[in-house]
CSV table of C-alpha atoms and ligand atoms in Angstrom, one decimal:
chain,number,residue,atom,x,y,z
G,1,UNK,CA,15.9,-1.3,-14.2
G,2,UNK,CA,17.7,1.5,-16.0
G,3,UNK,CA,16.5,3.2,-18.4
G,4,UNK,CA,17.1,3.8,-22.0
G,5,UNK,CA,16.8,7.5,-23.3
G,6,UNK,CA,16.2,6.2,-26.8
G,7,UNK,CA,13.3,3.8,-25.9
G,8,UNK,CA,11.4,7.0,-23.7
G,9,UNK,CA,11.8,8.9,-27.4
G,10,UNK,CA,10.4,5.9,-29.4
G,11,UNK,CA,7.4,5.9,-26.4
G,12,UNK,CA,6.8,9.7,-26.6
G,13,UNK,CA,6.5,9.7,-30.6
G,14,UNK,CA,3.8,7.1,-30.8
G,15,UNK,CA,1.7,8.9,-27.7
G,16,UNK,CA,1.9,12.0,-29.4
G,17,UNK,CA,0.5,10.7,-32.2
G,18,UNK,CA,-2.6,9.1,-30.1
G,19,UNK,CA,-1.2,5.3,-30.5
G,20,UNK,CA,-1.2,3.1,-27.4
G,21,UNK,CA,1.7,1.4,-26.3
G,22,UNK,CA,2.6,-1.0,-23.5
G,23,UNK,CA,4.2,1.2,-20.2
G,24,UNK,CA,5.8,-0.5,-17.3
G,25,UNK,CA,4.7,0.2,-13.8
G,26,UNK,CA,5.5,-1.0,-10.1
G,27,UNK,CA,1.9,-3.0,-9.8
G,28,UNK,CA,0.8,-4.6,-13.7
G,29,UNK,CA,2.1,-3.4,-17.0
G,30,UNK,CA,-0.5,-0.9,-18.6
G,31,UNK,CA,-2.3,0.0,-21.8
G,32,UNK,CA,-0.9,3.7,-22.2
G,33,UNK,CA,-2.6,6.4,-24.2
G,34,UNK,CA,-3.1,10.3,-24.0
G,35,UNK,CA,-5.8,11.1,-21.3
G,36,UNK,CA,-6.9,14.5,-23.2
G,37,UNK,CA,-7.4,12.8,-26.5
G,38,UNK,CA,-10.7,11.2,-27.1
G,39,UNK,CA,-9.1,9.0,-30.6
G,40,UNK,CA,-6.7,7.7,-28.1
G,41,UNK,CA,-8.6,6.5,-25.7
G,42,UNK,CA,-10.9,4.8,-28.0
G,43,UNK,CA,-8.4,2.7,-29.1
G,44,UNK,CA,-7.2,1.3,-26.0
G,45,UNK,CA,-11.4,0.4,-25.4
G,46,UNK,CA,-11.1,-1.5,-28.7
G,47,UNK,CA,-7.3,-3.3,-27.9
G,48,UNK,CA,-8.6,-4.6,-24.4
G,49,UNK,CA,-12.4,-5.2,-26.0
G,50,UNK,CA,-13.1,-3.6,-22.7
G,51,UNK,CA,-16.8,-2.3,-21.9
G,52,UNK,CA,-16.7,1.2,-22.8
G,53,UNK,CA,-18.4,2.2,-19.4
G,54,UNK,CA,-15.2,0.8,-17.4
G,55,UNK,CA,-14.1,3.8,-16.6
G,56,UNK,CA,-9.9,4.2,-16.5
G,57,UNK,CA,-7.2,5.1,-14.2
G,58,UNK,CA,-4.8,8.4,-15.3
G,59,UNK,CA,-1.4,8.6,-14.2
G,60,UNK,CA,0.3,11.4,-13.2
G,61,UNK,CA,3.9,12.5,-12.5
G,62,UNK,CA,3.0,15.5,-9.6
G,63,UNK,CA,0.2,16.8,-7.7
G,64,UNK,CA,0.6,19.7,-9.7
G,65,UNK,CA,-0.6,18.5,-12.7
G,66,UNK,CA,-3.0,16.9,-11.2
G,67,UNK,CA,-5.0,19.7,-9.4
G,68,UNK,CA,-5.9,20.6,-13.3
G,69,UNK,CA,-8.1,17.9,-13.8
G,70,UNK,CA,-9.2,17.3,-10.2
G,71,UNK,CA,-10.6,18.9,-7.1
G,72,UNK,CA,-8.1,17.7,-3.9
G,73,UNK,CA,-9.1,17.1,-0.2
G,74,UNK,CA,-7.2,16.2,3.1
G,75,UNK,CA,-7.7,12.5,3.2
G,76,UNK,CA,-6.3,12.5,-0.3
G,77,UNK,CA,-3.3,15.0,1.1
G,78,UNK,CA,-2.5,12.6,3.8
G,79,UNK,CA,-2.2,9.6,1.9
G,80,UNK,CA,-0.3,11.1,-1.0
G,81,UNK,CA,2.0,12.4,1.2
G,82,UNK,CA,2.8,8.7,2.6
G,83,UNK,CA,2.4,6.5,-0.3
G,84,UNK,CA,2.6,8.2,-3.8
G,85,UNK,CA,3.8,7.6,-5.9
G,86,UNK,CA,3.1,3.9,-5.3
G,87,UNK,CA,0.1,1.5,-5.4
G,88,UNK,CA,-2.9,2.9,-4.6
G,89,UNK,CA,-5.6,4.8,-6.9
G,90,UNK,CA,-7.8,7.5,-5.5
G,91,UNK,CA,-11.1,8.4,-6.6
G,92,UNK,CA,-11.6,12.1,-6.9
G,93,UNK,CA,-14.0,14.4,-7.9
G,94,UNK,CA,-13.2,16.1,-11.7
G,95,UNK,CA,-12.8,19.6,-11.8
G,96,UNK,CA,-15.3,21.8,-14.2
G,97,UNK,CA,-12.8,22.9,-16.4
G,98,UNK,CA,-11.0,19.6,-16.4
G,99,UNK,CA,-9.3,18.5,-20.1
G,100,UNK,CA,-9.5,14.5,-19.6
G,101,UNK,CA,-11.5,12.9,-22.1
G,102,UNK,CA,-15.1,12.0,-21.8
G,103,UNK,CA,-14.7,8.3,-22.6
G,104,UNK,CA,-11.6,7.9,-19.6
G,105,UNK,CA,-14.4,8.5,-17.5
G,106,UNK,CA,-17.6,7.2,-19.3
G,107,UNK,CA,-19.3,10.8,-18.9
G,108,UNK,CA,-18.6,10.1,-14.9
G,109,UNK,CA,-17.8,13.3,-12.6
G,110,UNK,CA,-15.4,11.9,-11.0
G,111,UNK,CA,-11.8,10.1,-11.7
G,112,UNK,CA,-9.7,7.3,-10.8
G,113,UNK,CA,-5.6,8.7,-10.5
G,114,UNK,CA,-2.3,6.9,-9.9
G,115,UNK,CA,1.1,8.2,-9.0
G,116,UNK,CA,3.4,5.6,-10.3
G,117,UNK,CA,6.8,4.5,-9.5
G,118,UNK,CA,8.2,2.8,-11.6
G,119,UNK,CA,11.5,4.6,-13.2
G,120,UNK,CA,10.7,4.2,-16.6
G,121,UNK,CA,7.3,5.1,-16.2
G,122,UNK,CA,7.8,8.2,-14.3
G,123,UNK,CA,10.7,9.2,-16.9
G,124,UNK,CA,8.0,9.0,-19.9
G,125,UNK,CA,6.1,11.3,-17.6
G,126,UNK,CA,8.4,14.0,-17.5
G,127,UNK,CA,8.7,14.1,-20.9
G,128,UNK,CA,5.0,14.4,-22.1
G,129,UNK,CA,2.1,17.4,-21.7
G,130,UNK,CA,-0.3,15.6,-20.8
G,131,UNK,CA,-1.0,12.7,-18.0
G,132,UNK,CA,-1.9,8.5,-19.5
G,133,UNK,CA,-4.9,6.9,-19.1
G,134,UNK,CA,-3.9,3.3,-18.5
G,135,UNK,CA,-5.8,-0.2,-17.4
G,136,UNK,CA,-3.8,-3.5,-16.8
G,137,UNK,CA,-2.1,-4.4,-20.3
G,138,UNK,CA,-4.4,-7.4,-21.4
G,139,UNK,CA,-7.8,-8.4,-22.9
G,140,UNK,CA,-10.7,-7.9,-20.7
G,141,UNK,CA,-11.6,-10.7,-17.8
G,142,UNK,CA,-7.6,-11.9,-18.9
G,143,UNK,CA,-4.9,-12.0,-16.3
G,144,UNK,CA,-3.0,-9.1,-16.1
G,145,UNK,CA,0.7,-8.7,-17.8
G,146,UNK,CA,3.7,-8.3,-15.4
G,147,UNK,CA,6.6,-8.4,-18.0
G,148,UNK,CA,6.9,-7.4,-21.8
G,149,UNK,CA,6.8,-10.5,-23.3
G,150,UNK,CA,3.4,-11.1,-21.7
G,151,UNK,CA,1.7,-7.8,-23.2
G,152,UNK,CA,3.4,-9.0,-26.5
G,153,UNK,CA,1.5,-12.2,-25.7
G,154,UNK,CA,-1.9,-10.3,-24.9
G,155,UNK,CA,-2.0,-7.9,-28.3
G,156,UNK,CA,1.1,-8.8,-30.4
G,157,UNK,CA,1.7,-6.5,-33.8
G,158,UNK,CA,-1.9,-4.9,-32.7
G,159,UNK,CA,0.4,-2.2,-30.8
G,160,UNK,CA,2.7,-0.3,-32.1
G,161,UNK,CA,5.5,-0.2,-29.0
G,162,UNK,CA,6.0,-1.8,-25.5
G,163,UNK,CA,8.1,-0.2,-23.2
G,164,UNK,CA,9.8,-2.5,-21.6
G,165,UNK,CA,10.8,-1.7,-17.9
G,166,UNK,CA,11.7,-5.3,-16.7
G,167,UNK,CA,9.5,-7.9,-14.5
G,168,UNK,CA,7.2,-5.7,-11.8
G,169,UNK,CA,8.0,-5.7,-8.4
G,170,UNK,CA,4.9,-5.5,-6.9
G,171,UNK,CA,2.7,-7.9,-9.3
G,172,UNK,CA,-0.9,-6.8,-8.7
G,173,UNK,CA,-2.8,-3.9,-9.5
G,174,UNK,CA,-3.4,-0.8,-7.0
G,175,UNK,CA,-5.3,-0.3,-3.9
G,176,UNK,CA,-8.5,1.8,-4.9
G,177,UNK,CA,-10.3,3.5,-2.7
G,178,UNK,CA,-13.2,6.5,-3.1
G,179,UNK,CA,-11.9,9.5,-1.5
G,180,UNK,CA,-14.9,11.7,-2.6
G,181,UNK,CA,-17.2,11.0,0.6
G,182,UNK,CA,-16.3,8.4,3.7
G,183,UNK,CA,-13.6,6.4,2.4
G,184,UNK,CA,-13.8,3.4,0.9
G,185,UNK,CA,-12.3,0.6,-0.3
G,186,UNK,CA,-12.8,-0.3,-3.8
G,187,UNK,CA,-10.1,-2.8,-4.6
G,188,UNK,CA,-7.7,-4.7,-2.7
G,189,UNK,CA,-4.5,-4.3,-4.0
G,190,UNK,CA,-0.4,-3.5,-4.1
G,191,UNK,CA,-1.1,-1.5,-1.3
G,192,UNK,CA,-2.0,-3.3,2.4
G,193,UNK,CA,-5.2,-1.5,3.6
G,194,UNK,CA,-4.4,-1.6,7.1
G,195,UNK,CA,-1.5,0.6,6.4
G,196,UNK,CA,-4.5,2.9,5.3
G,197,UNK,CA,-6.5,2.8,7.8
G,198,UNK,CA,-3.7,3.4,9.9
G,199,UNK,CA,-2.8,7.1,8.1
G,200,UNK,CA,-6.4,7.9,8.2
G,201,UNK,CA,-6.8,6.6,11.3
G,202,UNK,CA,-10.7,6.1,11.1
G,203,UNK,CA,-12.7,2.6,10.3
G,204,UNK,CA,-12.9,2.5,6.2
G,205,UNK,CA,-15.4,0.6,4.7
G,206,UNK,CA,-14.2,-2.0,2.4
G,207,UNK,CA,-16.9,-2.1,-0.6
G,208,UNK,CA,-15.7,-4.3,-2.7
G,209,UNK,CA,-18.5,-6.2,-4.1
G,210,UNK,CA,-21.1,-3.7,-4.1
G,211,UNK,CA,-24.8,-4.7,-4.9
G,212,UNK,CA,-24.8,-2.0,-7.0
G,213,UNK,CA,-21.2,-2.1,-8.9
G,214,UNK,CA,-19.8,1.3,-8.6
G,215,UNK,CA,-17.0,-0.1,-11.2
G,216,UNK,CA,-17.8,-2.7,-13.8
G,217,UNK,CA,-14.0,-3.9,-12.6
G,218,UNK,CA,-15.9,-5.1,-9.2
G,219,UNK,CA,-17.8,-8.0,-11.5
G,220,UNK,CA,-16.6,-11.6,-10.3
G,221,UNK,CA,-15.2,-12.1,-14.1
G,222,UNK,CA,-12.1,-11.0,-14.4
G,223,UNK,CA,-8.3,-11.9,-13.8
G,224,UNK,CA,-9.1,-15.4,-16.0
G,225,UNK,CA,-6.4,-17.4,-17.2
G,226,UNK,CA,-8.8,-19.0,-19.2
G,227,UNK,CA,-8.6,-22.8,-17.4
G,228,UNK,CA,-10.8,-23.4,-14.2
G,229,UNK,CA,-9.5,-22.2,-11.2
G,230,UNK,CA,-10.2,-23.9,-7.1
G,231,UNK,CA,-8.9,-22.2,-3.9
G,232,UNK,CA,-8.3,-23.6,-0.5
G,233,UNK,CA,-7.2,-27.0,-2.1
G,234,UNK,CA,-5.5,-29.6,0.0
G,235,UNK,CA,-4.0,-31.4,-3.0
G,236,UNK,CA,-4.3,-31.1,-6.6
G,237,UNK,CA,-6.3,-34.1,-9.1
G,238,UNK,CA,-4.2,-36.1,-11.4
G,239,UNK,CA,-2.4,-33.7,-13.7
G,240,UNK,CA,-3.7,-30.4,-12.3
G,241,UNK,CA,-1.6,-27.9,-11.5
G,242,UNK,CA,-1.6,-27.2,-8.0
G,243,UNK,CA,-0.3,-23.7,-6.7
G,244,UNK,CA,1.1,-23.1,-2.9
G,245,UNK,CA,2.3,-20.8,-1.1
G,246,UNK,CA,4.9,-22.1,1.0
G,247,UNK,CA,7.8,-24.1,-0.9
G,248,UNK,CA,7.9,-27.7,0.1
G,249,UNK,CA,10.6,-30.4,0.0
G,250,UNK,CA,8.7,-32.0,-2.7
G,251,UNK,CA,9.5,-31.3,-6.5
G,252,UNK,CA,6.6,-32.1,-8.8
G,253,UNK,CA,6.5,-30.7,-12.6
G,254,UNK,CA,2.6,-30.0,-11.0
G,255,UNK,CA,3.6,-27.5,-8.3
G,256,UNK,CA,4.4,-24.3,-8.5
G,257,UNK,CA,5.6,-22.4,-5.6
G,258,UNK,CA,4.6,-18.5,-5.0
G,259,UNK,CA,6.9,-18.1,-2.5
G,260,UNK,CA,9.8,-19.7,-0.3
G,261,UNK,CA,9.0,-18.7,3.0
G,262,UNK,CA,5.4,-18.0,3.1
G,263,UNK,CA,5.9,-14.0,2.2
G,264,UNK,CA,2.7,-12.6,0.9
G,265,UNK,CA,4.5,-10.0,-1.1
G,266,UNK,CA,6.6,-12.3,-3.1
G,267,UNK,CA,3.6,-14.3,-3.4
G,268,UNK,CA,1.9,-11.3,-5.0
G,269,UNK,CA,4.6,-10.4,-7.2
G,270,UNK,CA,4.6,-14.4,-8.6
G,271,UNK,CA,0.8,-14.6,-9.1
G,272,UNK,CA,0.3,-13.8,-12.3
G,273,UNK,CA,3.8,-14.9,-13.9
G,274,UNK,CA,2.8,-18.2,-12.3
G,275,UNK,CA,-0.9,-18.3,-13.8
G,276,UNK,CA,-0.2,-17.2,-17.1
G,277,UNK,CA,2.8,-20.2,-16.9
G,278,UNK,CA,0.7,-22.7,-15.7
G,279,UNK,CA,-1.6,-21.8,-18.9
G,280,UNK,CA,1.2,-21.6,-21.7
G,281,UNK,CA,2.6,-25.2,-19.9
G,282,UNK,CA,-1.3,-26.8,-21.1
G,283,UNK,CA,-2.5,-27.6,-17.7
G,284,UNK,CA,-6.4,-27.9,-17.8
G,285,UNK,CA,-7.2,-27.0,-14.5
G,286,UNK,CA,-5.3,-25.6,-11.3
G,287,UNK,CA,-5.7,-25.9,-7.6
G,288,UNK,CA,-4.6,-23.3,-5.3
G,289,UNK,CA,-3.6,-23.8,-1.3
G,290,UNK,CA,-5.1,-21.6,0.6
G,291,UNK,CA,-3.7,-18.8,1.4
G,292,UNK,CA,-3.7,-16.1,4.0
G,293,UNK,CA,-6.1,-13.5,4.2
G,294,UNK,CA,-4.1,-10.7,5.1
G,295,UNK,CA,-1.9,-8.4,3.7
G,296,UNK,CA,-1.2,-8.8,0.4
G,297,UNK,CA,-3.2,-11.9,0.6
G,298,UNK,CA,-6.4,-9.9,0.5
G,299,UNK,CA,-5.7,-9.1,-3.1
G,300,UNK,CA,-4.6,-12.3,-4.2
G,301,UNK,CA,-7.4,-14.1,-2.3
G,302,UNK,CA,-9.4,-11.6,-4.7
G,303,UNK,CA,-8.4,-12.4,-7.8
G,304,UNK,CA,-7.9,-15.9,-7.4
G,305,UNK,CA,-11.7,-15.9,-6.2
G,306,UNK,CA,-12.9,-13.5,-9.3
G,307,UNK,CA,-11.1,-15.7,-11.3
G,308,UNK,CA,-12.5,-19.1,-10.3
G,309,UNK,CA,-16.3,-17.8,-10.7
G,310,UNK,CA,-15.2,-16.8,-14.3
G,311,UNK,CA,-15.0,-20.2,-15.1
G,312,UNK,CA,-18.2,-21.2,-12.8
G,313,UNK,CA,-19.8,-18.4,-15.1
G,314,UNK,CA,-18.5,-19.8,-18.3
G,315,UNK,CA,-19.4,-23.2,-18.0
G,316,UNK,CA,-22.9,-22.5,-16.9
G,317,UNK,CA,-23.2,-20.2,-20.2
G,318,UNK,CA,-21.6,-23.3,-22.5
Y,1,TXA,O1,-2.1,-0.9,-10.8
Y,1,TXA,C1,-3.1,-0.5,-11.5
Y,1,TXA,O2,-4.0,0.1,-11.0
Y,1,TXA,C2,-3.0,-0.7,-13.0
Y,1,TXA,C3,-1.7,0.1,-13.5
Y,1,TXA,C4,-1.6,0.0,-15.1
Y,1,TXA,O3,-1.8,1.4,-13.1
Y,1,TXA,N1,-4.2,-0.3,-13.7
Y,1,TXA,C5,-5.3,-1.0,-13.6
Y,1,TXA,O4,-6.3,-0.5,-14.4
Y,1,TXA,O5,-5.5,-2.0,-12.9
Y,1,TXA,P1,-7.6,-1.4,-14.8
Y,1,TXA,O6,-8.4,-0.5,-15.8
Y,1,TXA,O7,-7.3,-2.7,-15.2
Y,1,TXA,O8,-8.4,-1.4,-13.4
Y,1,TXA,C6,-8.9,-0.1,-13.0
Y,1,TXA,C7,-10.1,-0.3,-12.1
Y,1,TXA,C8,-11.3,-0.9,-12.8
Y,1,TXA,O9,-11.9,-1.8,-12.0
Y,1,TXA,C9,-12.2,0.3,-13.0
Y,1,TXA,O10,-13.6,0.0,-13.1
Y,1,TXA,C10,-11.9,1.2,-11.8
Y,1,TXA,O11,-10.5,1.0,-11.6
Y,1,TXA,N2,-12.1,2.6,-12.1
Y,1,TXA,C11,-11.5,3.4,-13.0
Y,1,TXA,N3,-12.0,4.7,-13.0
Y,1,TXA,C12,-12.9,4.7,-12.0
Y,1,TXA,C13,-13.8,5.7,-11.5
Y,1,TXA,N4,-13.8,6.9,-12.0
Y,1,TXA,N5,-14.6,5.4,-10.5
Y,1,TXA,C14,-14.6,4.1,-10.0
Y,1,TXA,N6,-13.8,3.1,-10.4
Y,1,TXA,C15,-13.0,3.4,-11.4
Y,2,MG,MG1,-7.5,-4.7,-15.3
């Protein structure tokens, strides 16, 4: 999608003035705000009603900018140098003297930074002093946005300006992974770990749902579209909406298709489009094929698991 000089103003003013706004990127659309500013960040804590020790990712437009805040090592210089910008998220130790905000981090010594993609993103970039602390643009446990009109959805007149940077390609969040020690994984994501592993070229431990939660984003509620979710479902009940990922010859108003041919990557970049539509249509309940555990199906076997304990959760707690 091009972009539109005027729109990239309209996003500058309100960041300078510490207001959050809706960004586009590659993976999810985000919750934008100044990473310096404490006011700022507060507010996108109270938008998302989002636990205020979950800590945040910071984008940045170079490494540059980035060895301000943070202290750099080889395993991050290798993988930089073959996938940022793109989607994956390192975890990096802060420097001393380091000007993000105490609450991006929740007091933490350490941070979690993206190099995005996206066009529009990385033009807003350019044009700012300081780098933008941004989760996924939606209400905590909620499934993340993936076009304008569903950040609208999420926090309508509560924000003051989304910057709208067309559908996004890729459809899930980032790859994490802890660069500070041994690496390890910390979410699947946008970017397929064995392509890692690969540039590393050592085992990396995948730590994912840690006894001990090294991110509150690891607890199995999250990514809820609010209905009750089931995965590796032959067929769906009587009017449940039933999710595969290969298209069929048969056309049901029930089924909805991630992908034609079986492509994990489409299938990510349709995930959340097709939960949030399944949800607006009034379906009560959805069943899911199953799907593929590799690739990009790691992270959409992820949050489609996350997302059916939510309900599990839920209905124990009602
Ligand atoms: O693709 C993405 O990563 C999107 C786009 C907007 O960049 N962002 C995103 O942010 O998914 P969020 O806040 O929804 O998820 C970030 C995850 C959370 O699970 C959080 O706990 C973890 O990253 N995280 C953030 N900072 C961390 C840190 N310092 N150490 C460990 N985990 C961290
Ligand atoms: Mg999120």
């Amino acid at each position: 999608m091009k972009f539109n000089q005027s729109n990239i103003k309209k996003a500058k003013k309100y960041l300078d003035k510490n207001y959050c706004i809706g960004i586009p990127t590659e993976t999810v659309y985000g919750l934008a705000a100044n990473a310096y500013e404490n006011s700022a960040i507060k507010k996108i804590f109270a938008l998302k009603k989002r636990p205020r020790n979950n800590p945040l990712i910071v984008h940045y437009l170079t490494i540059d900018s980035l060895k301000k805040d943070c202290l750099i090592n080889n395993n991050f210089l290798k993988l930089y140098k073959k996938f940022s910008p793109g989607p994956i998220t390192y975890i990096l130790k802060l420097k001393k003297d380091s000007k993000i905000s105490k609450y991006v981090t929740n007091n933490e010594r350490h941070l979690a930074v993206r190099f995005p993609r996206h066009k529009v993103f990385k033009e807003l970039l350019k044009q700012l002093r300081y780098p933008l602390a941004a989760p996924s643009a939606n209400i905590s446990t909620k499934v993340s946005a993936v076009q304008s009109t569903d950040v609208e959805e999420e926090f309508g007149n509560k924000i003051k300006y989304i910057l709208d940077g067309g559908r996004c390609s890729i459809g899930v969040e980032s790859t994490i992974i802890d660069l500070r020690g041994k690496p390890s994984i910390l979410r699947f994501g946008g970017l397929d770990t064995s392509k890692i592993q690969k540039i590393l070229n050592c085992k990396i431990n995948v730590n994912i749902n840690p006894k001990k939660k090294i991110t509150p984003g690891q607890s199995q509620l999250h990514y809820s579209p609010g209905i009750p979710v089931k995965m590796n479902m032959i067929k769906p009940k009587n009017n449940e909406a039933f999710i595969l990922i290969k298209k069929r010859k048969v056309k049901l108003s029930n089924y909805f298709y991630l992908s034609k041919k079986n492509n994990l990557n489409e299938a990510a970049k349709n995930l959340y489009y097709c939960l949030r539509m399944i949800k607006n249509k009034g379906f009560k309940s959805i069943a899911v094929e199953k799907i593929p555990n590799k690739g990009l199906g790691q992270a959409i076997n992820d949050r489609l698991n996350r997302a059916s304990k939510y309900y599990k959760k839920k209905s124990l707690i009602i």
